[in-house]
PDB file of C-alpha atoms in Angstrom:
ATOM      1  CA  UNK A  30      -0.023   0.015  -0.077  1.00 48.00           C
ATOM      2  CA  UNK A  31       2.823   2.401   0.729  1.00 46.00           C
ATOM      3  CA  UNK A  32       4.504   1.594  -2.450  1.00 45.00           C
ATOM      4  CA  UNK A  33       1.252   2.573  -4.265  1.00 47.00           C
ATOM      5  CA  UNK A  34       1.076   5.993  -2.468  1.00 46.00           C
ATOM      6  CA  UNK A  35       4.844   6.650  -3.309  1.00 44.00           C
ATOM      7  CA  UNK A  36       4.239   5.724  -6.975  1.00 47.00           C
ATOM      8  CA  UNK A  37       1.390   8.243  -7.292  1.00 50.00           C
ATOM      9  CA  UNK A  38       2.301  10.876  -4.655  1.00 47.00           C
ATOM     10  CA  UNK A  39       6.010  11.338  -5.282  1.00 44.00           C
ATOM     11  CA  UNK A  40       5.949  12.235  -9.015  1.00 44.00           C
ATOM     12  CA  UNK A  41       2.795  14.337  -8.671  1.00 49.00           C
ATOM     13  CA  UNK A  42       4.078  16.465  -5.927  1.00 46.00           C
ATOM     14  CA  UNK A  43       7.105  17.321  -7.873  1.00 44.00           C
ATOM     15  CA  UNK A  44       5.392  17.673 -11.272  1.00 47.00           C
ATOM     16  CA  UNK A  45       2.645  20.129  -9.884  1.00 48.00           C
ATOM     17  CA  UNK A  46       5.105  22.992 -10.217  1.00 48.00           C
ATOM     18  CA  UNK A  47       7.466  21.847 -12.859  1.00 44.00           C
ATOM     19  CA  UNK A  48       5.540  23.317 -15.827  1.00 47.00           C
ATOM     20  CA  UNK A  49       5.290  26.662 -14.241  1.00 47.00           C
ATOM     21  CA  UNK A  50       8.553  27.105 -12.541  1.00 47.00           C
ATOM     22  CA  UNK A  51      11.258  24.772 -14.162  1.00 48.00           C
ATOM     23  CA  UNK A  52      12.991  26.107 -17.211  1.00 51.00           C
ATOM     24  CA  UNK A  53      13.383  23.546 -20.039  1.00 54.00           C
ATOM     25  CA  UNK A  54      16.610  21.425 -19.391  1.00 55.00           C
ATOM     26  CA  UNK A  55      19.556  22.089 -21.660  1.00 56.00           C
ATOM     27  CA  UNK A  56      19.903  19.839 -24.755  1.00 55.00           C
ATOM     28  CA  UNK A  57      21.384  16.601 -23.790  1.00 60.00           C
ATOM     29  CA  UNK A  58      20.408  16.790 -20.135  1.00 66.00           C
ATOM     30  CA  UNK A  59      17.978  14.178 -18.928  1.00 72.00           C
ATOM     31  CA  UNK A  60      15.145  15.099 -16.839  1.00 71.00           C
ATOM     32  CA  UNK A  61      14.813  13.407 -13.374  1.00 77.00           C
ATOM     33  CA  UNK A  62      12.234  10.817 -13.275  1.00 75.00           C
ATOM     34  CA  UNK A  63      10.299  12.521 -10.254  1.00 76.00           C
ATOM     35  CA  UNK A  64      10.062  15.661 -12.559  1.00 76.00           C
ATOM     36  CA  UNK A  65       9.004  13.814 -15.641  1.00 80.00           C
ATOM     37  CA  UNK A  66       5.476  13.844 -16.830  1.00 85.00           C
ATOM     38  CA  UNK A  67       6.219  11.007 -19.035  1.00 86.00           C
ATOM     39  CA  UNK A  68       7.015   8.861 -16.133  1.00 85.00           C
ATOM     40  CA  UNK A  69       3.840  10.246 -14.287  1.00 84.00           C
ATOM     41  CA  UNK A  70       1.702   9.254 -17.223  1.00 86.00           C
ATOM     42  CA  UNK A  71       2.696   5.623 -16.731  1.00 87.00           C
ATOM     43  CA  UNK A  72       1.844   5.774 -12.946  1.00 84.00           C
ATOM     44  CA  UNK A  73      -1.892   5.020 -13.090  1.00 85.00           C
ATOM     45  CA  UNK A  74      -1.491   1.942 -15.148  1.00 85.00           C
ATOM     46  CA  UNK A  75       1.347   0.710 -12.766  1.00 88.00           C
ATOM     47  CA  UNK A  76      -0.932   1.250  -9.790  1.00 86.00           C
ATOM     48  CA  UNK A  77      -3.721  -0.785 -11.568  1.00 85.00           C
ATOM     49  CA  UNK A  78      -1.105  -3.546 -12.048  1.00 87.00           C
ATOM     50  CA  UNK A  79      -0.359  -3.444  -8.393  1.00 88.00           C
ATOM     51  CA  UNK A  80      -3.935  -3.604  -7.316  1.00 85.00           C
ATOM     52  CA  UNK A  81      -4.186  -6.722  -9.643  1.00 85.00           C
ATOM     53  CA  UNK A  82      -1.214  -8.376  -8.120  1.00 90.00           C
ATOM     54  CA  UNK A  83      -2.156  -7.334  -4.508  1.00 88.00           C
ATOM     55  CA  UNK A  84      -5.923  -7.122  -4.201  1.00 85.00           C
ATOM     56  CA  UNK A  85      -5.851  -7.328  -0.575  1.00 87.00           C
ATOM     57  CA  UNK A  86      -4.443  -3.778  -0.338  1.00 85.00           C
ATOM     58  CA  UNK A  87      -7.245  -2.228  -2.360  1.00 84.00           C
ATOM     59  CA  UNK A  88      -9.776  -1.514   0.396  1.00 84.00           C
ATOM     60  CA  UNK A  89      -7.098   0.119   2.600  1.00 85.00           C
ATOM     61  CA  UNK A  90      -5.317   2.104  -0.239  1.00 86.00           C
ATOM     62  CA  UNK A  91      -8.266   3.424  -2.222  1.00 85.00           C
ATOM     63  CA  UNK A  92      -9.699   5.894   0.324  1.00 86.00           C
ATOM     64  CA  UNK A  93      -6.394   7.689   0.440  1.00 87.00           C
ATOM     65  CA  UNK A  94      -5.600   7.301  -3.212  1.00 87.00           C
ATOM     66  CA  UNK A  95      -8.907   8.819  -4.671  1.00 87.00           C
ATOM     67  CA  UNK A  96      -8.262  12.280  -3.146  1.00 88.00           C
ATOM     68  CA  UNK A  97      -4.832  12.482  -4.607  1.00 88.00           C
ATOM     69  CA  UNK A  98      -6.053  11.724  -8.039  1.00 88.00           C
ATOM     70  CA  UNK A  99      -8.776  14.234  -7.925  1.00 89.00           C
ATOM     71  CA  UNK A 100      -6.300  16.741  -6.597  1.00 90.00           C
ATOM     72  CA  UNK A 101      -4.090  15.943  -9.590  1.00 88.00           C
ATOM     73  CA  UNK A 102      -7.034  16.333 -11.917  1.00 89.00           C
ATOM     74  CA  UNK A 103      -7.871  19.747 -10.542  1.00 89.00           C
ATOM     75  CA  UNK A 104      -4.333  21.007 -11.285  1.00 87.00           C
ATOM     76  CA  UNK A 105      -4.223  23.769 -14.058  1.00 86.00           C
ATOM     77  CA  UNK A 106      -1.430  24.534 -16.352  1.00 81.00           C
ATOM     78  CA  UNK A 107      -0.522  28.161 -16.352  1.00 80.00           C
ATOM     79  CA  UNK A 108      -1.122  30.088 -19.582  1.00 78.00           C
ATOM     80  CA  UNK A 109       2.593  31.070 -19.595  1.00 80.00           C
ATOM     81  CA  UNK A 110       3.698  27.497 -19.475  1.00 74.00           C
ATOM     82  CA  UNK A 111       1.320  26.573 -22.381  1.00 75.00           C
ATOM     83  CA  UNK A 112       3.185  29.144 -24.544  1.00 77.00           C
ATOM     84  CA  UNK A 113       6.876  28.552 -23.343  1.00 82.00           C
ATOM     85  CA  UNK A 114       6.830  24.898 -22.528  1.00 80.00           C
ATOM     86  CA  UNK A 115       3.951  23.515 -24.816  1.00 83.00           C
ATOM     87  CA  UNK A 116       5.509  20.008 -25.052  1.00 85.00           C
ATOM     88  CA  UNK A 117       5.741  19.609 -21.285  1.00 84.00           C
ATOM     89  CA  UNK A 118       2.287  21.059 -20.724  1.00 85.00           C
ATOM     90  CA  UNK A 119       0.961  18.601 -23.182  1.00 87.00           C
ATOM     91  CA  UNK A 120       2.794  15.636 -21.384  1.00 88.00           C
ATOM     92  CA  UNK A 121       1.268  16.951 -18.041  1.00 88.00           C
ATOM     93  CA  UNK A 122      -2.225  16.808 -19.489  1.00 90.00           C
ATOM     94  CA  UNK A 123      -1.612  13.398 -20.758  1.00 90.00           C
ATOM     95  CA  UNK A 124      -0.748  12.272 -17.200  1.00 90.00           C
ATOM     96  CA  UNK A 125      -4.012  13.870 -16.082  1.00 91.00           C
ATOM     97  CA  UNK A 126      -6.028  12.104 -18.717  1.00 92.00           C
ATOM     98  CA  UNK A 127      -4.411   8.779 -17.654  1.00 91.00           C
ATOM     99  CA  UNK A 128      -5.429   9.553 -14.003  1.00 90.00           C
ATOM    100  CA  UNK A 129      -8.920  10.263 -15.296  1.00 91.00           C
ATOM    101  CA  UNK A 130      -9.095   6.993 -17.057  1.00 90.00           C
ATOM    102  CA  UNK A 131      -8.060   5.180 -13.858  1.00 88.00           C
ATOM    103  CA  UNK A 132     -10.755   6.954 -11.789  1.00 89.00           C
ATOM    104  CA  UNK A 133     -13.427   5.962 -14.402  1.00 88.00           C
ATOM    105  CA  UNK A 134     -12.154   2.293 -13.787  1.00 84.00           C
ATOM    106  CA  UNK A 135     -12.739   2.739 -10.052  1.00 84.00           C
ATOM    107  CA  UNK A 136     -16.128   4.473 -10.398  1.00 83.00           C
ATOM    108  CA  UNK A 137     -18.468   1.256 -10.284  1.00 78.00           C
ATOM    109  CA  UNK A 138     -16.545  -0.598  -7.582  1.00 79.00           C
ATOM    110  CA  UNK A 139     -15.755   2.283  -5.253  1.00 82.00           C
ATOM    111  CA  UNK A 140     -18.655   4.682  -6.037  1.00 82.00           C
ATOM    112  CA  UNK A 141     -19.161   5.334  -2.305  1.00 83.00           C
ATOM    113  CA  UNK A 142     -15.622   6.569  -1.716  1.00 83.00           C
ATOM    114  CA  UNK A 143     -15.893   8.995  -4.805  1.00 85.00           C
ATOM    115  CA  UNK A 144     -19.441  10.182  -4.136  1.00 86.00           C
ATOM    116  CA  UNK A 145     -18.097  13.394  -2.594  1.00 86.00           C
ATOM    117  CA  UNK A 146     -16.415  14.199  -5.965  1.00 87.00           C
ATOM    118  CA  UNK A 147     -19.438  13.858  -8.035  1.00 87.00           C
ATOM    119  CA  UNK A 148     -19.427  17.396  -8.993  1.00 87.00           C
ATOM    120  CA  UNK A 149     -15.714  18.056  -9.160  1.00 89.00           C
ATOM    121  CA  UNK A 150     -14.741  15.311 -11.550  1.00 89.00           C
ATOM    122  CA  UNK A 151     -16.996  16.465 -14.345  1.00 89.00           C
ATOM    123  CA  UNK A 152     -15.772  20.022 -13.998  1.00 90.00           C
ATOM    124  CA  UNK A 153     -12.285  18.540 -14.263  1.00 91.00           C
ATOM    125  CA  UNK A 154     -13.209  16.892 -17.430  1.00 91.00           C
ATOM    126  CA  UNK A 155     -14.786  20.083 -18.919  1.00 91.00           C
ATOM    127  CA  UNK A 156     -11.591  22.000 -18.042  1.00 91.00           C
ATOM    128  CA  UNK A 157      -9.343  19.419 -19.727  1.00 90.00           C
ATOM    129  CA  UNK A 158     -11.427  19.636 -22.927  1.00 90.00           C
ATOM    130  CA  UNK A 159     -11.272  23.421 -22.858  1.00 88.00           C
ATOM    131  CA  UNK A 160      -7.373  23.380 -22.328  1.00 87.00           C
ATOM    132  CA  UNK A 161      -6.387  20.431 -24.352  1.00 86.00           C
ATOM    133  CA  UNK A 162      -4.204  21.718 -27.209  1.00 83.00           C
ATOM    134  CA  UNK A 163      -5.793  21.456 -30.529  1.00 81.00           C
ATOM    135  CA  UNK A 164      -2.884  19.167 -31.962  1.00 82.00           C
ATOM    136  CA  UNK A 165      -3.352  16.612 -29.099  1.00 85.00           C
ATOM    137  CA  UNK A 166      -6.063  14.465 -30.660  1.00 86.00           C
ATOM    138  CA  UNK A 167      -5.032  11.394 -28.937  1.00 89.00           C
ATOM    139  CA  UNK A 168      -5.382  13.015 -25.521  1.00 90.00           C
ATOM    140  CA  UNK A 169      -8.824  14.526 -26.450  1.00 90.00           C
ATOM    141  CA  UNK A 170     -10.086  11.196 -27.651  1.00 91.00           C
ATOM    142  CA  UNK A 171      -9.084   9.543 -24.357  1.00 92.00           C
ATOM    143  CA  UNK A 172     -10.974  12.453 -22.520  1.00 92.00           C
ATOM    144  CA  UNK A 173     -14.111  11.814 -24.630  1.00 92.00           C
ATOM    145  CA  UNK A 174     -13.767   7.919 -23.913  1.00 92.00           C
ATOM    146  CA  UNK A 175     -13.420   8.564 -20.183  1.00 92.00           C
ATOM    147  CA  UNK A 176     -16.498  10.928 -20.384  1.00 91.00           C
ATOM    148  CA  UNK A 177     -18.578   8.097 -22.078  1.00 90.00           C
ATOM    149  CA  UNK A 178     -17.656   5.858 -19.113  1.00 90.00           C
ATOM    150  CA  UNK A 179     -18.670   8.418 -16.611  1.00 90.00           C
ATOM    151  CA  UNK A 180     -22.063   9.116 -18.387  1.00 89.00           C
ATOM    152  CA  UNK A 181     -22.770   5.326 -17.984  1.00 87.00           C
ATOM    153  CA  UNK A 182     -22.799   5.766 -14.275  1.00 86.00           C
ATOM    154  CA  UNK A 183     -24.696   7.774 -11.616  1.00 84.00           C
ATOM    155  CA  UNK A 184     -22.075  10.186 -11.698  1.00 86.00           C
ATOM    156  CA  UNK A 185     -23.423  11.611 -14.957  1.00 86.00           C
ATOM    157  CA  UNK A 186     -25.462  14.043 -12.875  1.00 86.00           C
ATOM    158  CA  UNK A 187     -22.339  16.223 -12.624  1.00 86.00           C
ATOM    159  CA  UNK A 188     -22.475  16.910 -16.267  1.00 87.00           C
ATOM    160  CA  UNK A 189     -26.111  18.226 -16.242  1.00 85.00           C
ATOM    161  CA  UNK A 190     -25.124  21.795 -15.363  1.00 84.00           C
ATOM    162  CA  UNK A 191     -22.392  21.635 -18.215  1.00 84.00           C
ATOM    163  CA  UNK A 192     -24.792  21.147 -20.970  1.00 86.00           C
ATOM    164  CA  UNK A 193     -24.191  24.581 -22.286  1.00 86.00           C
ATOM    165  CA  UNK A 194     -20.483  24.071 -22.724  1.00 88.00           C
ATOM    166  CA  UNK A 195     -20.662  20.688 -24.296  1.00 87.00           C
ATOM    167  CA  UNK A 196     -23.152  21.671 -26.823  1.00 87.00           C
ATOM    168  CA  UNK A 197     -20.234  23.566 -28.529  1.00 86.00           C
ATOM    169  CA  UNK A 198     -18.663  21.116 -30.983  1.00 83.00           C
ATOM    170  CA  UNK A 199     -15.425  23.037 -30.830  1.00 84.00           C
ATOM    171  CA  UNK A 200     -15.169  22.146 -27.199  1.00 86.00           C
ATOM    172  CA  UNK A 201     -15.563  18.461 -27.889  1.00 86.00           C
ATOM    173  CA  UNK A 202     -13.431  18.162 -31.037  1.00 85.00           C
ATOM    174  CA  UNK A 203     -11.129  21.218 -30.530  1.00 79.00           C
ATOM    175  CA  UNK A 204     -10.674  24.296 -32.822  1.00 73.00           C
ATOM    176  CA  UNK A 205      -7.450  24.714 -34.741  1.00 65.00           C
ATOM    177  CA  UNK A 206      -5.904  25.363 -38.188  1.00 61.00           C
ATOM    178  CA  UNK A 207      -7.023  23.781 -41.197  1.00 53.00           C
ATOM    179  CA  UNK A 208      -4.034  21.401 -41.071  1.00 44.00           C
ATOM    180  CA  UNK A 209      -5.564  19.916 -37.901  1.00 58.00           C
ATOM    181  CA  UNK A 210      -8.985  19.347 -39.360  1.00 63.00           C
ATOM    182  CA  UNK A 211      -8.280  15.681 -40.420  1.00 63.00           C
ATOM    183  CA  UNK A 212      -7.773  14.667 -36.778  1.00 66.00           C
ATOM    184  CA  UNK A 213     -10.703  16.711 -35.799  1.00 71.00           C
ATOM    185  CA  UNK A 214     -12.964  15.020 -38.107  1.00 76.00           C
ATOM    186  CA  UNK A 215     -11.664  11.642 -36.929  1.00 81.00           C
ATOM    187  CA  UNK A 216     -12.984  12.599 -33.377  1.00 85.00           C
ATOM    188  CA  UNK A 217     -16.365  13.835 -34.495  1.00 85.00           C
ATOM    189  CA  UNK A 218     -18.234  10.543 -34.335  1.00 88.00           C
ATOM    190  CA  UNK A 219     -16.915   9.823 -30.957  1.00 89.00           C
ATOM    191  CA  UNK A 220     -17.896  13.310 -29.862  1.00 89.00           C
ATOM    192  CA  UNK A 221     -21.367  13.061 -31.377  1.00 89.00           C
ATOM    193  CA  UNK A 222     -22.110   9.760 -29.628  1.00 90.00           C
ATOM    194  CA  UNK A 223     -20.767  11.200 -26.355  1.00 90.00           C
ATOM    195  CA  UNK A 224     -22.989  14.267 -26.613  1.00 90.00           C
ATOM    196  CA  UNK A 225     -25.961  12.000 -27.679  1.00 90.00           C
ATOM    197  CA  UNK A 226     -25.516   9.995 -24.351  1.00 90.00           C
ATOM    198  CA  UNK A 227     -25.609  13.139 -22.243  1.00 90.00           C
ATOM    199  CA  UNK A 228     -28.603  14.537 -24.017  1.00 90.00           C
ATOM    200  CA  UNK A 229     -30.545  11.399 -23.629  1.00 89.00           C
ATOM    201  CA  UNK A 230     -30.020  11.510 -20.000  1.00 88.00           C
ATOM    202  CA  UNK A 231     -30.842  15.087 -19.382  1.00 86.00           C
ATOM    203  CA  UNK A 232     -33.586  15.546 -21.875  1.00 86.00           C
ATOM    204  CA  UNK A 233     -36.197  15.930 -19.277  1.00 84.00           C
ATOM    205  CA  UNK A 234     -34.269  18.788 -17.658  1.00 84.00           C
ATOM    206  CA  UNK A 235     -33.687  20.892 -20.552  1.00 85.00           C
ATOM    207  CA  UNK A 236     -35.476  24.120 -21.249  1.00 87.00           C
ATOM    208  CA  UNK A 237     -36.739  25.250 -24.648  1.00 89.00           C
ATOM    209  CA  UNK A 238     -33.475  27.134 -25.375  1.00 89.00           C
ATOM    210  CA  UNK A 239     -31.177  24.032 -24.903  1.00 89.00           C
ATOM    211  CA  UNK A 240     -33.719  21.808 -26.699  1.00 91.00           C
ATOM    212  CA  UNK A 241     -33.585  24.344 -29.666  1.00 92.00           C
ATOM    213  CA  UNK A 242     -29.783  24.081 -29.741  1.00 91.00           C
ATOM    214  CA  UNK A 243     -29.963  20.278 -29.557  1.00 92.00           C
ATOM    215  CA  UNK A 244     -32.424  19.925 -32.326  1.00 93.00           C
ATOM    216  CA  UNK A 245     -30.396  22.196 -34.552  1.00 92.00           C
ATOM    217  CA  UNK A 246     -27.206  20.396 -33.916  1.00 91.00           C
ATOM    218  CA  UNK A 247     -28.411  16.918 -34.357  1.00 92.00           C
ATOM    219  CA  UNK A 248     -30.529  17.927 -37.285  1.00 93.00           C
ATOM    220  CA  UNK A 249     -27.222  19.099 -38.978  1.00 91.00           C
ATOM    221  CA  UNK A 250     -25.714  15.583 -38.079  1.00 90.00           C
ATOM    222  CA  UNK A 251     -28.416  13.807 -39.844  1.00 91.00           C
ATOM    223  CA  UNK A 252     -27.699  15.654 -43.097  1.00 89.00           C
ATOM    224  CA  UNK A 253     -23.951  15.571 -42.603  1.00 87.00           C
ATOM    225  CA  UNK A 254     -22.658  13.123 -45.253  1.00 83.00           C
ATOM    226  CA  UNK A 255     -19.120  13.114 -43.743  1.00 82.00           C
ATOM    227  CA  UNK A 256     -20.435  11.299 -40.545  1.00 84.00           C
ATOM    228  CA  UNK A 257     -20.788   7.705 -40.426  1.00 85.00           C
ATOM    229  CA  UNK A 258     -24.320   6.296 -40.927  1.00 85.00           C
ATOM    230  CA  UNK A 259     -24.407   4.736 -37.439  1.00 88.00           C
ATOM    231  CA  UNK A 260     -23.991   8.419 -36.127  1.00 88.00           C
ATOM    232  CA  UNK A 261     -26.840   9.665 -38.392  1.00 90.00           C
ATOM    233  CA  UNK A 262     -29.090   6.896 -37.016  1.00 90.00           C
ATOM    234  CA  UNK A 263     -28.163   7.830 -33.533  1.00 91.00           C
ATOM    235  CA  UNK A 264     -29.091  11.497 -34.221  1.00 92.00           C
ATOM    236  CA  UNK A 265     -32.434  10.314 -35.715  1.00 93.00           C
ATOM    237  CA  UNK A 266     -33.236   8.316 -32.597  1.00 92.00           C
ATOM    238  CA  UNK A 267     -32.213  11.182 -30.160  1.00 92.00           C
ATOM    239  CA  UNK A 268     -34.512  13.675 -31.950  1.00 93.00           C
ATOM    240  CA  UNK A 269     -37.397  11.094 -31.713  1.00 93.00           C
ATOM    241  CA  UNK A 270     -36.613  10.516 -27.993  1.00 91.00           C
ATOM    242  CA  UNK A 271     -36.862  14.432 -27.494  1.00 91.00           C
ATOM    243  CA  UNK A 272     -40.333  14.634 -28.903  1.00 91.00           C
ATOM    244  CA  UNK A 273     -42.136  13.737 -25.739  1.00 90.00           C
ATOM    245  CA  UNK A 274     -40.061  16.151 -23.714  1.00 88.00           C
ATOM    246  CA  UNK A 275     -40.695  19.018 -26.150  1.00 90.00           C
ATOM    247  CA  UNK A 276     -44.438  18.165 -26.385  1.00 89.00           C
ATOM    248  CA  UNK A 277     -44.918  18.610 -22.702  1.00 86.00           C
ATOM    249  CA  UNK A 278     -43.457  22.194 -22.788  1.00 84.00           C
ATOM    250  CA  UNK A 279     -46.804  23.087 -24.266  1.00 78.00           C
ATOM    251  CA  UNK A 280     -45.938  26.295 -25.785  1.00 81.00           C
ATOM    252  CA  UNK A 281     -45.577  28.017 -29.174  1.00 85.00           C
ATOM    253  CA  UNK A 282     -41.812  27.492 -29.297  1.00 88.00           C
ATOM    254  CA  UNK A 283     -42.174  23.776 -28.453  1.00 89.00           C
ATOM    255  CA  UNK A 284     -44.600  23.415 -31.383  1.00 90.00           C
ATOM    256  CA  UNK A 285     -41.947  25.139 -33.760  1.00 91.00           C
ATOM    257  CA  UNK A 286     -39.477  22.522 -32.480  1.00 92.00           C
ATOM    258  CA  UNK A 287     -41.689  19.675 -33.325  1.00 93.00           C
ATOM    259  CA  UNK A 288     -42.283  20.966 -36.698  1.00 93.00           C
ATOM    260  CA  UNK A 289     -38.507  21.361 -37.308  1.00 93.00           C
ATOM    261  CA  UNK A 290     -37.813  17.817 -36.210  1.00 93.00           C
ATOM    262  CA  UNK A 291     -40.490  16.655 -38.655  1.00 93.00           C
ATOM    263  CA  UNK A 292     -38.993  18.686 -41.473  1.00 93.00           C
ATOM    264  CA  UNK A 293     -35.606  17.318 -40.755  1.00 92.00           C
ATOM    265  CA  UNK A 294     -36.994  13.794 -41.110  1.00 91.00           C
ATOM    266  CA  UNK A 295     -38.860  14.470 -44.372  1.00 91.00           C
ATOM    267  CA  UNK A 296     -36.060  16.236 -45.988  1.00 90.00           C
ATOM    268  CA  UNK A 297     -33.887  13.211 -45.011  1.00 89.00           C
ATOM    269  CA  UNK A 298     -36.252  10.971 -46.949  1.00 88.00           C
ATOM    270  CA  UNK A 299     -35.983  13.205 -49.720  1.00 86.00           C
ATOM    271  CA  UNK A 300     -32.171  12.932 -49.738  1.00 84.00           C
ATOM    272  CA  UNK A 301     -32.365   9.136 -49.395  1.00 83.00           C
ATOM    273  CA  UNK A 302     -34.818   8.915 -52.334  1.00 83.00           C
ATOM    274  CA  UNK A 303     -32.038  10.359 -54.551  1.00 81.00           C
ATOM    275  CA  UNK A 304     -29.119   8.524 -53.003  1.00 80.00           C
ATOM    276  CA  UNK A 305     -30.694   4.994 -52.513  1.00 82.00           C
ATOM    277  CA  UNK A 306     -30.614   4.070 -56.447  1.00 85.00           C
ATOM    278  CA  UNK A 307     -27.001   5.097 -56.508  1.00 83.00           C
ATOM    279  CA  UNK A 308     -26.212   3.062 -53.553  1.00 80.00           C
ATOM    280  CA  UNK A 309     -28.000   0.081 -54.940  1.00 86.00           C
ATOM    281  CA  UNK A 310     -26.050   0.350 -58.157  1.00 86.00           C
ATOM    282  CA  UNK A 311     -22.832   0.690 -56.170  1.00 86.00           C
ATOM    283  CA  UNK A 312     -23.719  -2.238 -54.212  1.00 86.00           C
ATOM    284  CA  UNK A 313     -24.350  -4.435 -57.248  1.00 88.00           C
ATOM    285  CA  UNK A 314     -20.957  -3.208 -58.978  1.00 88.00           C
ATOM    286  CA  UNK A 315     -19.025  -4.150 -55.771  1.00 89.00           C
ATOM    287  CA  UNK A 316     -20.816  -7.558 -55.733  1.00 89.00           C
ATOM    288  CA  UNK A 317     -19.901  -8.095 -59.381  1.00 89.00           C
ATOM    289  CA  UNK A 318     -16.455  -7.027 -59.040  1.00 89.00           C
ATOM    290  CA  UNK A 319     -16.068  -9.388 -56.072  1.00 89.00           C
ATOM    291  CA  UNK A 320     -17.567 -12.242 -57.965  1.00 88.00           C
ATOM    292  CA  UNK A 321     -15.232 -11.626 -60.917  1.00 88.00           C
ATOM    293  CA  UNK A 322     -12.225 -11.596 -58.538  1.00 88.00           C
ATOM    294  CA  UNK A 323     -13.359 -14.725 -56.962  1.00 88.00           C
ATOM    295  CA  UNK A 324     -13.738 -16.465 -60.484  1.00 88.00           C
ATOM    296  CA  UNK A 325     -10.334 -15.146 -61.533  1.00 87.00           C
ATOM    297  CA  UNK A 326      -8.767 -16.671 -58.279  1.00 88.00           C
ATOM    298  CA  UNK A 327     -10.419 -19.873 -59.011  1.00 86.00           C
ATOM    299  CA  UNK A 328      -9.250 -20.207 -62.598  1.00 86.00           C
ATOM    300  CA  UNK A 329      -5.826 -19.258 -61.308  1.00 87.00           C
ATOM    301  CA  UNK A 330      -5.724 -22.054 -58.768  1.00 85.00           C
ATOM    302  CA  UNK A 331      -6.887 -24.462 -61.506  1.00 86.00           C
ATOM    303  CA  UNK A 332      -4.254 -23.449 -63.911  1.00 86.00           C
ATOM    304  CA  UNK A 333      -1.677 -23.776 -61.186  1.00 85.00           C
ATOM    305  CA  UNK A 334      -2.968 -27.216 -60.349  1.00 84.00           C
ATOM    306  CA  UNK A 335      -2.975 -28.456 -64.038  1.00 83.00           C
ATOM    307  CA  UNK A 336       0.823 -26.877 -64.352  1.00 85.00           C
ATOM    308  CA  UNK A 337       1.891 -28.803 -61.296  1.00 85.00           C
ATOM    309  CA  UNK A 338       0.242 -32.065 -62.526  1.00 84.00           C
ATOM    310  CA  UNK A 339       1.815 -31.722 -65.957  1.00 83.00           C
ATOM    311  CA  UNK A 340       5.265 -31.181 -64.386  1.00 85.00           C
ATOM    312  CA  UNK A 341       4.795 -34.199 -62.259  1.00 82.00           C
ATOM    313  CA  UNK A 342       3.736 -36.350 -65.164  1.00 81.00           C
ATOM    314  CA  UNK A 343       6.699 -35.216 -67.197  1.00 82.00           C
ATOM    315  CA  UNK A 344       9.046 -35.872 -64.192  1.00 82.00           C
ATOM    316  CA  UNK A 345       7.479 -39.365 -63.984  1.00 81.00           C
ATOM    317  CA  UNK A 346       7.937 -40.088 -67.796  1.00 80.00           C
ATOM    318  CA  UNK A 347      11.609 -38.916 -67.638  1.00 79.00           C
ATOM    319  CA  UNK A 348      12.431 -41.307 -64.666  1.00 72.00           C
TER     320      UNK A 348
END
């Protein structure tokens, strides 16, 4: 148990001020392990392994370990460090995200120990999304994955007050130069499904203003050909699940929202009417090409077998 605490606390205590205070070491000088964010990034995985090897220490160690991890999540990288030591700041954020992933791993089994952090953990997640560098797509992906894990538990209620922030797509996928749009587009399906999970759970608590933003956003997703079909289907289902919540608002704006949902779905049918024949033709062409390739392979195998048989017969005649 003491080893686990040392693994987490020693690097974290030293690392908390390194980004802000320590100059970058001269070229060729190695950073001490207790001041390395890359080492700190591996600590949650090491602790998880230790728990698997020595499960008898889990119950006594977790109560002291959870506050340390939450404190690590709450640390903020100074703006000056983001400008002067961007690589180190990114490594520090990667360590925080690994810590977040470890916390989500503990959520179900040790929910009682973490109940007091039900509001602070989602706030830390939002802060990580807001400060994550636009070029760190892998880190942002880990944040979104951790968020989905939290939304699958009772701790999702901490995100209910953050709906305004999360309805901004730039918060979820990041905003950056055109050169980074490819990585951002790769994150959009995960971001859309994460937001859909959140909205599904809070739909009864949303006001007309929020519902209007949700309807607009997911209507755009339905007509966005760059998104996978599964995400478009998820968007359709979400809009249909919103119908009852909107209907019970019982005012003019609610009626307008219902009409917008109906218009979105009807217009999608119009689009499908144009696209389905093309998709069927493409499907038939792909099937024909696959069959032709299969026939060609079969003929090649037959020719190869005949060639080997002829060679064997010639060899037998020669002997």
